[in-house]
mmCIF file of N, CA and C in Angstrom:
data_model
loop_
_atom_site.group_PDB
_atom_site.id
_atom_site.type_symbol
_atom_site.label_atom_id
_atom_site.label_comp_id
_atom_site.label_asym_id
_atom_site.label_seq_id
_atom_site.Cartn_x
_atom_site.Cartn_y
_atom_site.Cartn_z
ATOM 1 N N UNK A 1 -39.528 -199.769 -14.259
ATOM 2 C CA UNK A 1 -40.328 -200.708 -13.505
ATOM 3 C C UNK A 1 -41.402 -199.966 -12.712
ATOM 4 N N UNK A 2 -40.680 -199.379 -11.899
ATOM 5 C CA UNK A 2 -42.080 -198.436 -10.618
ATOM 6 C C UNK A 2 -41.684 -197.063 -11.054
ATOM 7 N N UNK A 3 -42.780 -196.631 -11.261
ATOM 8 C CA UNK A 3 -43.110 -195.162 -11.797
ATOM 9 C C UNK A 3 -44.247 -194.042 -10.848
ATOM 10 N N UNK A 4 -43.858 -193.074 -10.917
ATOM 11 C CA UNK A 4 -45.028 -192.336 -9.575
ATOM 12 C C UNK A 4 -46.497 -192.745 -10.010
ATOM 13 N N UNK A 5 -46.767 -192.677 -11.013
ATOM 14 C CA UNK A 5 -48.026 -193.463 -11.482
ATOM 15 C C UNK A 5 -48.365 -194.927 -10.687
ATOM 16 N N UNK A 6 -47.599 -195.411 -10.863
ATOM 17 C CA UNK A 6 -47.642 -197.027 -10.632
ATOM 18 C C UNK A 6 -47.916 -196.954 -8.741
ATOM 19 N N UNK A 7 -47.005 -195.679 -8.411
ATOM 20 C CA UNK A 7 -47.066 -196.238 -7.187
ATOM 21 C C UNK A 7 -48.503 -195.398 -6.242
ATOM 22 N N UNK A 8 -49.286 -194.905 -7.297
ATOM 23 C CA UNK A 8 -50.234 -193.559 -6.827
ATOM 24 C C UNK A 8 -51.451 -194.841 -6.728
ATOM 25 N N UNK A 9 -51.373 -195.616 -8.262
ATOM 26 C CA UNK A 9 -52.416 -196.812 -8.425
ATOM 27 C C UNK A 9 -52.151 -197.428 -7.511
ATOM 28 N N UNK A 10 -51.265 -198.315 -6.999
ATOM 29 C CA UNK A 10 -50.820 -199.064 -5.767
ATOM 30 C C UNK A 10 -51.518 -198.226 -4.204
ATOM 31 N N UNK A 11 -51.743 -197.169 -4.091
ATOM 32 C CA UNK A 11 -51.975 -195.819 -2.919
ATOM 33 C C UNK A 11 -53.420 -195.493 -2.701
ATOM 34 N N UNK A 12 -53.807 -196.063 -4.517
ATOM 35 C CA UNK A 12 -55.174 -195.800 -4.377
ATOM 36 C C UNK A 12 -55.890 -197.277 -3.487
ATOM 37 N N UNK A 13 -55.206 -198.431 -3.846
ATOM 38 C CA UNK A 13 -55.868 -199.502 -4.058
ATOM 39 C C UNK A 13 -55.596 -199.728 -2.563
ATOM 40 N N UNK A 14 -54.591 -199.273 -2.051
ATOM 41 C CA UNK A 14 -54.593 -199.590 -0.312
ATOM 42 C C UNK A 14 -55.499 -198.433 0.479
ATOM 43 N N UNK A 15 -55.917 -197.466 -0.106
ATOM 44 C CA UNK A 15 -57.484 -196.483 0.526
ATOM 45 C C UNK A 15 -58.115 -196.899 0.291
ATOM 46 N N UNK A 16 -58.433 -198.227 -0.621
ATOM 47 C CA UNK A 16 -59.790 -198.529 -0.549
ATOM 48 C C UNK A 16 -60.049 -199.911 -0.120
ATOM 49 N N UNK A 17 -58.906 -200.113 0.202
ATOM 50 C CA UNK A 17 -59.113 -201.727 1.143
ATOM 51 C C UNK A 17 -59.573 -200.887 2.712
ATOM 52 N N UNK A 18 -58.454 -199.642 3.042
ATOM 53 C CA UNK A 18 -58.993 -198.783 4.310
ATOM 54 C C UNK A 18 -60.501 -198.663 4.431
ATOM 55 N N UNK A 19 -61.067 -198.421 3.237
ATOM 56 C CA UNK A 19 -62.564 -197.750 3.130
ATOM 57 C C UNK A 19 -63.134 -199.082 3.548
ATOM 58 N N UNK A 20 -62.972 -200.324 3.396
ATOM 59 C CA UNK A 20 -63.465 -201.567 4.209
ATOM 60 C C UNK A 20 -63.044 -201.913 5.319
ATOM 61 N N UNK A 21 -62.281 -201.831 5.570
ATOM 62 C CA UNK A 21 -61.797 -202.509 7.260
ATOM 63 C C UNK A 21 -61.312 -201.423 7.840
ATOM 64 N N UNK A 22 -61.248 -200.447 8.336
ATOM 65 C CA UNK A 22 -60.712 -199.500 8.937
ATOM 66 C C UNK A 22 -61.636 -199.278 10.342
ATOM 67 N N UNK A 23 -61.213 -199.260 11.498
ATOM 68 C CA UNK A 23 -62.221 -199.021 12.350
ATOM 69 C C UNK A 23 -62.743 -197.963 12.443
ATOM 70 N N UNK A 24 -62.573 -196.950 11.776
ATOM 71 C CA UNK A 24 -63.630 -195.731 11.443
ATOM 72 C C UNK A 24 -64.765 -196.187 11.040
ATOM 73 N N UNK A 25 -65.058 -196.923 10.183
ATOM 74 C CA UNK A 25 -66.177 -197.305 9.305
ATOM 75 C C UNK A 25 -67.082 -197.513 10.351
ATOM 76 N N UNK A 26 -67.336 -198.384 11.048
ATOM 77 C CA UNK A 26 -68.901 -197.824 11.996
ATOM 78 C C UNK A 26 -69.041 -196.889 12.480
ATOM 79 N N UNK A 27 -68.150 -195.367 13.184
ATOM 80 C CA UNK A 27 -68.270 -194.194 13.242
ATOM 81 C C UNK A 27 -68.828 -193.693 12.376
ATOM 82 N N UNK A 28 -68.261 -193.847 10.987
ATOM 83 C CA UNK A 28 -68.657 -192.689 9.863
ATOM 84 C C UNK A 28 -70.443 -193.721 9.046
ATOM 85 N N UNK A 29 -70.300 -194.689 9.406
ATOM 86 C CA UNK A 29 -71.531 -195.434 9.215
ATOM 87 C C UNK A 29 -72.705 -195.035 10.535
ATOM 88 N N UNK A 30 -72.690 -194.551 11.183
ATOM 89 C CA UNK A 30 -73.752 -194.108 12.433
ATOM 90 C C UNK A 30 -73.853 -192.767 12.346
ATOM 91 N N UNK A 31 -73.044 -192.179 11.408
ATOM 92 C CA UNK A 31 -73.317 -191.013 11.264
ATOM 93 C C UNK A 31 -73.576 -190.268 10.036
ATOM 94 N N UNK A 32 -74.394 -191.117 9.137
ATOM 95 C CA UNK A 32 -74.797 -191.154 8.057
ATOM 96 C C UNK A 32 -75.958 -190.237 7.941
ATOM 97 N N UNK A 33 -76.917 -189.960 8.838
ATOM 98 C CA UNK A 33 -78.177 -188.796 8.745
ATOM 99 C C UNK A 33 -77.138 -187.366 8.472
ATOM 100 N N UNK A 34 -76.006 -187.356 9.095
ATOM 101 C CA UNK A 34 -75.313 -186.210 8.895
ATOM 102 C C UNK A 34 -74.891 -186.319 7.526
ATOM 103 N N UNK A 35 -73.963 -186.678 6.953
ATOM 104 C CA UNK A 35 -73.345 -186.660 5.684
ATOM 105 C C UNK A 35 -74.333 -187.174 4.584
ATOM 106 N N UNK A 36 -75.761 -187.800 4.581
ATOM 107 C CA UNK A 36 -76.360 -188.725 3.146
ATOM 108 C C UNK A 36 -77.174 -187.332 3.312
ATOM 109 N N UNK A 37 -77.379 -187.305 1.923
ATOM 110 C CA UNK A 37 -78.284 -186.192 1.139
ATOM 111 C C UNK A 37 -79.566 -186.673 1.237
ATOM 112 N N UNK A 38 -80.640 -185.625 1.731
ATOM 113 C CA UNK A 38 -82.006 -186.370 1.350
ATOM 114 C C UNK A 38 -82.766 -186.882 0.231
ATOM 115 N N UNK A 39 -82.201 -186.610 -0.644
ATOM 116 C CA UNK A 39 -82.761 -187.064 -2.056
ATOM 117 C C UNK A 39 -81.781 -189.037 -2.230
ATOM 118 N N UNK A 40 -81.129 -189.296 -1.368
ATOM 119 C CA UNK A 40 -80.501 -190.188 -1.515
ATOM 120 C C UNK A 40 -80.689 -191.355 -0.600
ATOM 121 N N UNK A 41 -81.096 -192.664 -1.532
ATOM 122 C CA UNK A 41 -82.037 -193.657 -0.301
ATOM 123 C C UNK A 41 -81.054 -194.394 0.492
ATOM 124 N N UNK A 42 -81.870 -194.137 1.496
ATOM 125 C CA UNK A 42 -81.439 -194.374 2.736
ATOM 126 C C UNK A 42 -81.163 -196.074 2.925
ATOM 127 N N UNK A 43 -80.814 -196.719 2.401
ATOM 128 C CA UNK A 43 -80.842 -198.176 2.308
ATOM 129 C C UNK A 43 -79.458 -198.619 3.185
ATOM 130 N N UNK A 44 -79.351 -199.734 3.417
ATOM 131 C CA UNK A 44 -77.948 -199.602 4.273
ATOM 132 C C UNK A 44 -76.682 -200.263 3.282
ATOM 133 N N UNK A 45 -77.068 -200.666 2.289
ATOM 134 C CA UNK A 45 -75.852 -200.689 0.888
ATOM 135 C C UNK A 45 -75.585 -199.179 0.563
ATOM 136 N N UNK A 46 -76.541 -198.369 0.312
ATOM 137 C CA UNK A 46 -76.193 -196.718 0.006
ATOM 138 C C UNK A 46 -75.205 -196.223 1.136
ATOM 139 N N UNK A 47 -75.373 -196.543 2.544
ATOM 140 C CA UNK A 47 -74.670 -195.787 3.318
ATOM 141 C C UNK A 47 -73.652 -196.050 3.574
ATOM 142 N N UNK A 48 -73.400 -197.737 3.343
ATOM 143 C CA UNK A 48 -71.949 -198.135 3.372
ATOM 144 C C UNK A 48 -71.221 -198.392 2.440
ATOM 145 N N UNK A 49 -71.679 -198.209 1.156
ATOM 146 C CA UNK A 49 -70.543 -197.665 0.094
ATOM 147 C C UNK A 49 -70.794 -196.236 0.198
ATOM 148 N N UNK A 50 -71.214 -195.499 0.532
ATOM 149 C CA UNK A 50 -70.912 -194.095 1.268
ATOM 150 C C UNK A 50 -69.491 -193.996 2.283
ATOM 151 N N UNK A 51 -70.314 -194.653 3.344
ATOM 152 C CA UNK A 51 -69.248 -194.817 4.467
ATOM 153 C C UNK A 51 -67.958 -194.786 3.467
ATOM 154 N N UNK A 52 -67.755 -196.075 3.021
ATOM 155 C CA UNK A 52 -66.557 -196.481 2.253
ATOM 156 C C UNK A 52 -65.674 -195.652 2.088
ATOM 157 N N UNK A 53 -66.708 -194.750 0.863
ATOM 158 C CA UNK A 53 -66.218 -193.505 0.055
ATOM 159 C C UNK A 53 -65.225 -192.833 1.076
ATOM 160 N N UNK A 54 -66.182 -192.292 2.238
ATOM 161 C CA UNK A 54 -65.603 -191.568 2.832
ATOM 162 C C UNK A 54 -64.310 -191.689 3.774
ATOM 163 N N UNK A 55 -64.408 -192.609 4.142
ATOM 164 C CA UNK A 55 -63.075 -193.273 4.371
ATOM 165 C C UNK A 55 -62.265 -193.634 3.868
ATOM 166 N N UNK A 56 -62.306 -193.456 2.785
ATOM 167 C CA UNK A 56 -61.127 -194.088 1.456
ATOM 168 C C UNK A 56 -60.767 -192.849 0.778
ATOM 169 N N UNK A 57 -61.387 -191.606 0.984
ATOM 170 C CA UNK A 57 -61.100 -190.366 -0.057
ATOM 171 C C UNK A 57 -60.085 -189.761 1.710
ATOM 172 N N UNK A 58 -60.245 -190.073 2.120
ATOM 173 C CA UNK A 58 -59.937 -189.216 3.916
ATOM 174 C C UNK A 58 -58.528 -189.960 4.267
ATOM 175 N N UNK A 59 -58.258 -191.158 3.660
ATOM 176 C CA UNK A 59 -56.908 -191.887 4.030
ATOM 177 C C UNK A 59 -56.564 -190.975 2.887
ATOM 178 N N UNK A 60 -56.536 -190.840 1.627
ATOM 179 C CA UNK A 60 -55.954 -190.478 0.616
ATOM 180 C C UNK A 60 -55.867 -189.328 0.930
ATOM 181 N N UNK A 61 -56.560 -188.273 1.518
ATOM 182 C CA UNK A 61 -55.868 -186.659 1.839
ATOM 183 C C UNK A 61 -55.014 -186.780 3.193
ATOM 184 N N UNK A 62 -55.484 -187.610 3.889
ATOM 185 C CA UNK A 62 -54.243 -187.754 5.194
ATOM 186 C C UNK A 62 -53.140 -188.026 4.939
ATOM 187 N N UNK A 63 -53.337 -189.072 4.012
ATOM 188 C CA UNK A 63 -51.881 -189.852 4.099
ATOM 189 C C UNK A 63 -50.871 -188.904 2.946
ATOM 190 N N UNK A 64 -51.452 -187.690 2.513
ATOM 191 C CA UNK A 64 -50.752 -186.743 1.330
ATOM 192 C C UNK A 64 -49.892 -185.625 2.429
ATOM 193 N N UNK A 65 -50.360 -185.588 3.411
ATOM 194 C CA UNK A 65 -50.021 -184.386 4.453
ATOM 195 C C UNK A 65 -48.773 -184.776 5.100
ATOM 196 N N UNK A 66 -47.667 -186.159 5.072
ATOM 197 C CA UNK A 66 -46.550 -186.097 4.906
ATOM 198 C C UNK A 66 -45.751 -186.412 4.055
ATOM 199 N N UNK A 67 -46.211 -186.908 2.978
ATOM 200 C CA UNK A 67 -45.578 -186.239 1.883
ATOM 201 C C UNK A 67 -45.491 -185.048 1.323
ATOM 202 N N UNK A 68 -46.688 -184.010 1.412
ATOM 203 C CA UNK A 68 -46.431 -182.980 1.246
ATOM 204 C C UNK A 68 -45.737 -182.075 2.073
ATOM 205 N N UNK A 69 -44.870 -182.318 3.254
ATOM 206 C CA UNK A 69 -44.402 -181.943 4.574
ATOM 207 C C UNK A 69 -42.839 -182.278 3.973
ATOM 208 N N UNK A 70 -42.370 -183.630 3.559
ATOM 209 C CA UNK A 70 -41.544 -184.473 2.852
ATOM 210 C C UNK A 70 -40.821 -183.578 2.126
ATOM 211 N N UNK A 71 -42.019 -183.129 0.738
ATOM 212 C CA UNK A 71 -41.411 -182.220 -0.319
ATOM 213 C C UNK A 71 -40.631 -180.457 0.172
ATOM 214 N N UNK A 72 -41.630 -180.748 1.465
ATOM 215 C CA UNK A 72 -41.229 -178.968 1.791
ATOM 216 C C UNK A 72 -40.209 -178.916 2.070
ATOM 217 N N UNK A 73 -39.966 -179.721 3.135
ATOM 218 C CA UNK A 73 -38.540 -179.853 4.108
ATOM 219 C C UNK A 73 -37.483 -180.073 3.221
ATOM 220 N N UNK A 74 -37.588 -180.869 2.271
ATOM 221 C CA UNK A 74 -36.559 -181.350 1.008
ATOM 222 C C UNK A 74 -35.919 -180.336 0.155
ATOM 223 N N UNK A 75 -37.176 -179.319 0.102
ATOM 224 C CA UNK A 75 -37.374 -178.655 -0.940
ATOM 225 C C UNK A 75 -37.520 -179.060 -2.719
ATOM 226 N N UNK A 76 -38.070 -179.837 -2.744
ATOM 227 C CA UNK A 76 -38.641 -180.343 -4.317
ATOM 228 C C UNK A 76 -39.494 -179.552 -4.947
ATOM 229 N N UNK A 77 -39.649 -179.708 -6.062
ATOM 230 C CA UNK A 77 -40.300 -178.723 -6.622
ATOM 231 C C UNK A 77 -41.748 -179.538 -6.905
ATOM 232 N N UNK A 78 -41.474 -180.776 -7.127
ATOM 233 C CA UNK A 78 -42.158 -181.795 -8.222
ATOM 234 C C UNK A 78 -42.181 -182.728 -7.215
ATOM 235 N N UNK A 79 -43.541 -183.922 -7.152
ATOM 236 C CA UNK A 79 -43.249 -184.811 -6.664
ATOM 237 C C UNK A 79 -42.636 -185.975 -7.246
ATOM 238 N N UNK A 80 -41.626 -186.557 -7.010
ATOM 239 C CA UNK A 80 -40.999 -187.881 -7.425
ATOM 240 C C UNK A 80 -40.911 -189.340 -6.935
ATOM 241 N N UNK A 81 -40.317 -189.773 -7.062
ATOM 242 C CA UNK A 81 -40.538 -191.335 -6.789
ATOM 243 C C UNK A 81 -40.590 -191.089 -4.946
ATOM 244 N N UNK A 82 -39.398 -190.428 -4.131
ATOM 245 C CA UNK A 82 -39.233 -190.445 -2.985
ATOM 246 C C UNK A 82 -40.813 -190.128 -2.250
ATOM 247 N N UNK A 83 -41.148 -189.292 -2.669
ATOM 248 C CA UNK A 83 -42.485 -188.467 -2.207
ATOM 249 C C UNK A 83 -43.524 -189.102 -2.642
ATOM 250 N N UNK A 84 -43.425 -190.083 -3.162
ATOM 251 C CA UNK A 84 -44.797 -190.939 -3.880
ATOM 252 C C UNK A 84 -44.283 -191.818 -2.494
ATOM 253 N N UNK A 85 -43.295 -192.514 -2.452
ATOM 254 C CA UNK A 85 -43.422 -193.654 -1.355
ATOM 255 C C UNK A 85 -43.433 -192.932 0.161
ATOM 256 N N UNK A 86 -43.290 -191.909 0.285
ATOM 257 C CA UNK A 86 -43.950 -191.200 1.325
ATOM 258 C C UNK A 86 -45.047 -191.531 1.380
ATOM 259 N N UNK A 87 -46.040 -190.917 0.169
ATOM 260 C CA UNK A 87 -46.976 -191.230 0.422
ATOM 261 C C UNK A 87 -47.617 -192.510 0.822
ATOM 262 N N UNK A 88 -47.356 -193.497 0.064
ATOM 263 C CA UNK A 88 -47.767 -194.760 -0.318
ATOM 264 C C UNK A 88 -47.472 -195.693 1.393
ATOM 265 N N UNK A 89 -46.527 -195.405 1.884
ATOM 266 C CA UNK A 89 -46.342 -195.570 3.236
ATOM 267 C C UNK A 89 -47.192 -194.879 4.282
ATOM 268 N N UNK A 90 -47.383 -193.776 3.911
ATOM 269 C CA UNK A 90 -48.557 -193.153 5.141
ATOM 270 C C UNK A 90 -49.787 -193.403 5.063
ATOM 271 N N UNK A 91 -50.217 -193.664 3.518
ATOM 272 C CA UNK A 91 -51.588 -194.556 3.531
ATOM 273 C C UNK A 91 -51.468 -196.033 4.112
ATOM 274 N N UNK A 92 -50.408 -196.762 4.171
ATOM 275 C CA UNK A 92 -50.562 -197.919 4.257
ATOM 276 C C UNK A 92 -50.499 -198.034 5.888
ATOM 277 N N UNK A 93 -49.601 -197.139 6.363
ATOM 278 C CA UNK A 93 -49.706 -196.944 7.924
ATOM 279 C C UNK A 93 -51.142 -196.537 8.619
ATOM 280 N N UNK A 94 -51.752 -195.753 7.748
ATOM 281 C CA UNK A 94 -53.059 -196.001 8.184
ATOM 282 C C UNK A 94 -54.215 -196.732 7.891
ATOM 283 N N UNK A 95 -53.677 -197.785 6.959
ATOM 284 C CA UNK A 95 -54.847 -199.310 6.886
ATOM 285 C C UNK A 95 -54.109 -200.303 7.755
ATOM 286 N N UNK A 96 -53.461 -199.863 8.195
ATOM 287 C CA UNK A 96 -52.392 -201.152 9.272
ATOM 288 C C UNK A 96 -53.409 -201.553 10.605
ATOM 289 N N UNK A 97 -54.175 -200.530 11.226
ATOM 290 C CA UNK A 97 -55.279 -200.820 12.298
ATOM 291 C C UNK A 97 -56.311 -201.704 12.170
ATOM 292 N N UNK A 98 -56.591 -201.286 10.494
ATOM 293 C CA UNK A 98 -57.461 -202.361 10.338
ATOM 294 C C UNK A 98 -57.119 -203.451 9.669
ATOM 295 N N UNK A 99 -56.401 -203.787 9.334
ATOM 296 C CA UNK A 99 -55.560 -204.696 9.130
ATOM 297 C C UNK A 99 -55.262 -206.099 10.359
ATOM 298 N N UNK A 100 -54.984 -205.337 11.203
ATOM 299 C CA UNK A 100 -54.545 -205.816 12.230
ATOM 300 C C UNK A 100 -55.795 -206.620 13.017
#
């Protein structure tokens, strides 16, 4: 039924609901002269599927840093189902703000 796959797709799809409602997103949206490339137009659809991006790739390495903490302490070699819902829980703990 649920497979680490299944639950990585499920992990992805809750970072990128984060990358929309997360109250970061007007931070990392006002600070767009810093992070947008100059060759890249400056329009405010470009910066907020930017923004997005960046908030949705940033839940997905955060929310890996206790699961990968998970596996150590455990000692696993491999990640498995346990360590996928680690994960899948620490991303979702951090779309819960905006959520809320």
């Amino acid at each position: 039924m649920f497979n680490p796959q299944t639950i990585f797709i499920a992990m992805l799809g809750v970072t990128l609901v984060n990358g929309f409602v997360s109250p970061i997103v007007p931070l990392v949206f006002v600070w767009s002269p810093v992070w947008l490339p100059e060759f890249a137009p400056q329009t405010p659809i470009v910066i907020l599927y930017g923004t997005s991006l960046i908030v949705s790739v940033s839940t997905l390495i955060l929310s890996g840093v206790p699961a990968a903490l998970f596996e150590r302490l455990t000692g696993r070699r491999e990640s498995d189902m346990a360590s996928m819902l680690v994960w899948l829980g620490a991303a979702f703990l951090l779309t819960l703000p905006g959520l809320i």
